């Protein structure tokens, strides 16, 4: 067990997968000598060379498209997109090609491409550097989407993504890159299956589901609610596609109330999907409507007002109050 | 006629770049003229300082094969068009006019090469030994592919324009790494795997897509063993190629730092020669190459459009006079390489192929939607499993009245 940041954990996870599988290679802008804009690939080009840590031309569609070709020829590419808002030039390749290649080949071809996307706000950056576009990809069949919230998951999830035969997008919560935590590099333990949700805190009065950057916020909100005498269960979703509805439903059957929190705009988001599924699966267990906490229906606002946009402890507590009032 | 504008050496020779540049400049604002051509419209074979050497590799049997392939694919095209008109196919993408570009380039590839086609490469598919009836699965709506690309190294048709071009470069980067690994692990005296390259097809319309640009940048950056084969058939549905480009498309290669070459796309011998040259060059790791096959789509873009609404019949007539089959037939007859019996046999084989395609199309089985559930992901997926389970239960409800009643009761209980 060692302590490291999420950024370091992904770096170590990438190092492990490059060591373990000679067909793994990294691709992206500035991931070589610079080590990526967040230094997640720091030092890897020196260890593995330019054929395996590929500094690419500045072209997102080219990165994803060539990664598809490399995967078709038997390689395991891990692409880095520098920021969430810059994935869209590659959106066509991801949704029309990567997601569908296995299906349209009647199962004959697999394209095990991994795409790493630092996402979310809270870093005081300028436009296109703070978005949460996960729902746009989750809506596309053929893709898998995971998001770690702690270093241990980060270390294992990147390796599990490479091992998966399906394309996997790893949304990395960039404002948590410097969050430290224990990593067991010997065994994933409960994180062995990346597509499962984890109950991080047990409770009996209400459930809060969060993922990625909002997990620490949800835990803090549950702590604050406890001071007011409310027992709140917190679930780290970990996988956005597929979603582990069993874990969520089981929790709601116990607590009767559900709040879903994410940074992405509420409308058309993952929270709506969870609310709908839970109402189908556990309608009679619900004591209150499922309440969503998320971003507003606007382009991600300028950094000086992002604190008003991002769900925080108080917004989650307000939602819990509404749920508990029923 | 002939390759009077052709450089006398390969493109890495000094001075050639200057010549290309001068020609590109000269081409601005006037019709492009530079073109590799060996077989003239009248069926006589010209000389070329570089490519005659490649043409000389072709014996009578191979040339007869080219003719038979072109005739077969044209006959297939006619049959598929008829099947669409009869309602047996949802859509067809005809290739008539482009037989030489496709057969000439496809026959230049080796089995170890990997081909990324557009949706019109029926002739290339033939050269890769893809069962032509398999091509019709997509157009009949029973599959989005229909063949296993691994069997023939002929990838699936891609409907999103130019999306396959970066795939090709990535695949070529994979080949490059394979070759490095093989060289590092080679033991002296052991026979080596033949070197491979990738060839990717796209049209003049697709050349405007950003993916073509990005793939050429990547290909150049990593010197990937890839040949870009652009069939300039002059029309992107109803928009002429002049709207896509103001310079010969082949000239764009220079901007990326590798050779671009324009070839008479209706001259199967020239196309074959130029493609062999390009593929050999790519396999040797010298550089990517862009080939622009200057040809013409004689029919509609697909069976859904009507060319009379956007172009004149005089233009079509002009190109019909450059017909790739007639041109080779004249040459074969003049040289005594083929006689009436040969051409009669080709025609009979075409009719046989057409009958086979007609019958096979009718017999193509509609898949069970369960195969779509099975193929969405490579690994087990709970949402797919859940929806499949629902579908099974729902479908079972239609099996007989009794089970329908049962399902309703279950539903009521859940409520």
mmCIF file of C-alpha atoms in Angstrom, chain B residues 2-4 6-8 36-39 44-59 63 261 267 269-274 276-277 331:
data_model
loop_
_atom_site.group_PDB
_atom_site.id
_atom_site.type_symbol
_atom_site.label_atom_id
_atom_site.label_comp_id
_atom_site.label_asym_id
_atom_site.label_seq_id
_atom_site.Cartn_x
_atom_site.Cartn_y
_atom_site.Cartn_z
ATOM 1 C CA UNK B 2 1.758 9.370 -73.245
ATOM 2 C CA UNK B 3 3.407 10.576 -70.144
ATOM 3 C CA UNK B 4 5.107 13.641 -71.534
ATOM 4 C CA UNK B 6 5.944 12.717 -66.153
ATOM 5 C CA UNK B 7 9.167 13.101 -64.234
ATOM 6 C CA UNK B 8 11.920 10.932 -65.602
ATOM 7 C CA UNK B 36 0.237 9.160 -66.286
ATOM 8 C CA UNK B 37 -1.237 7.266 -69.189
ATOM 9 C CA UNK B 38 0.010 4.135 -70.926
ATOM 10 C CA UNK B 39 -2.948 2.788 -72.844
ATOM 11 C CA UNK B 44 -2.284 1.638 -78.383
ATOM 12 C CA UNK B 45 0.321 1.307 -75.669
ATOM 13 C CA UNK B 46 2.557 4.313 -75.054
ATOM 14 C CA UNK B 47 5.983 4.567 -73.481
ATOM 15 C CA UNK B 48 6.759 5.942 -70.113
ATOM 16 C CA UNK B 49 10.220 6.347 -68.615
ATOM 17 C CA UNK B 50 9.203 5.082 -65.179
ATOM 18 C CA UNK B 51 6.028 3.104 -65.498
ATOM 19 C CA UNK B 52 6.630 1.131 -68.681
ATOM 20 C CA UNK B 53 8.904 -1.022 -66.562
ATOM 21 C CA UNK B 54 5.924 -1.898 -64.398
ATOM 22 C CA UNK B 55 3.644 -2.393 -67.371
ATOM 23 C CA UNK B 56 6.201 -4.789 -68.848
ATOM 24 C CA UNK B 57 5.654 -7.124 -65.886
ATOM 25 C CA UNK B 58 2.180 -7.825 -67.265
ATOM 26 C CA UNK B 59 1.831 -10.822 -69.548
ATOM 27 C CA UNK B 63 -4.096 -8.488 -69.117
ATOM 28 C CA UNK B 261 0.595 11.280 -58.807
ATOM 29 C CA UNK B 267 -6.345 3.047 -68.146
ATOM 30 C CA UNK B 269 -2.440 -0.732 -67.224
ATOM 31 C CA UNK B 270 -1.350 2.686 -65.999
ATOM 32 C CA UNK B 271 -3.373 2.400 -62.795
ATOM 33 C CA UNK B 272 -1.834 -0.989 -62.107
ATOM 34 C CA UNK B 273 1.674 0.287 -62.788
ATOM 35 C CA UNK B 274 1.347 3.396 -60.673
ATOM 36 C CA UNK B 276 2.437 -1.218 -57.844
ATOM 37 C CA UNK B 277 5.051 1.497 -57.747
ATOM 38 C CA UNK B 331 -5.375 -3.457 -77.310
#
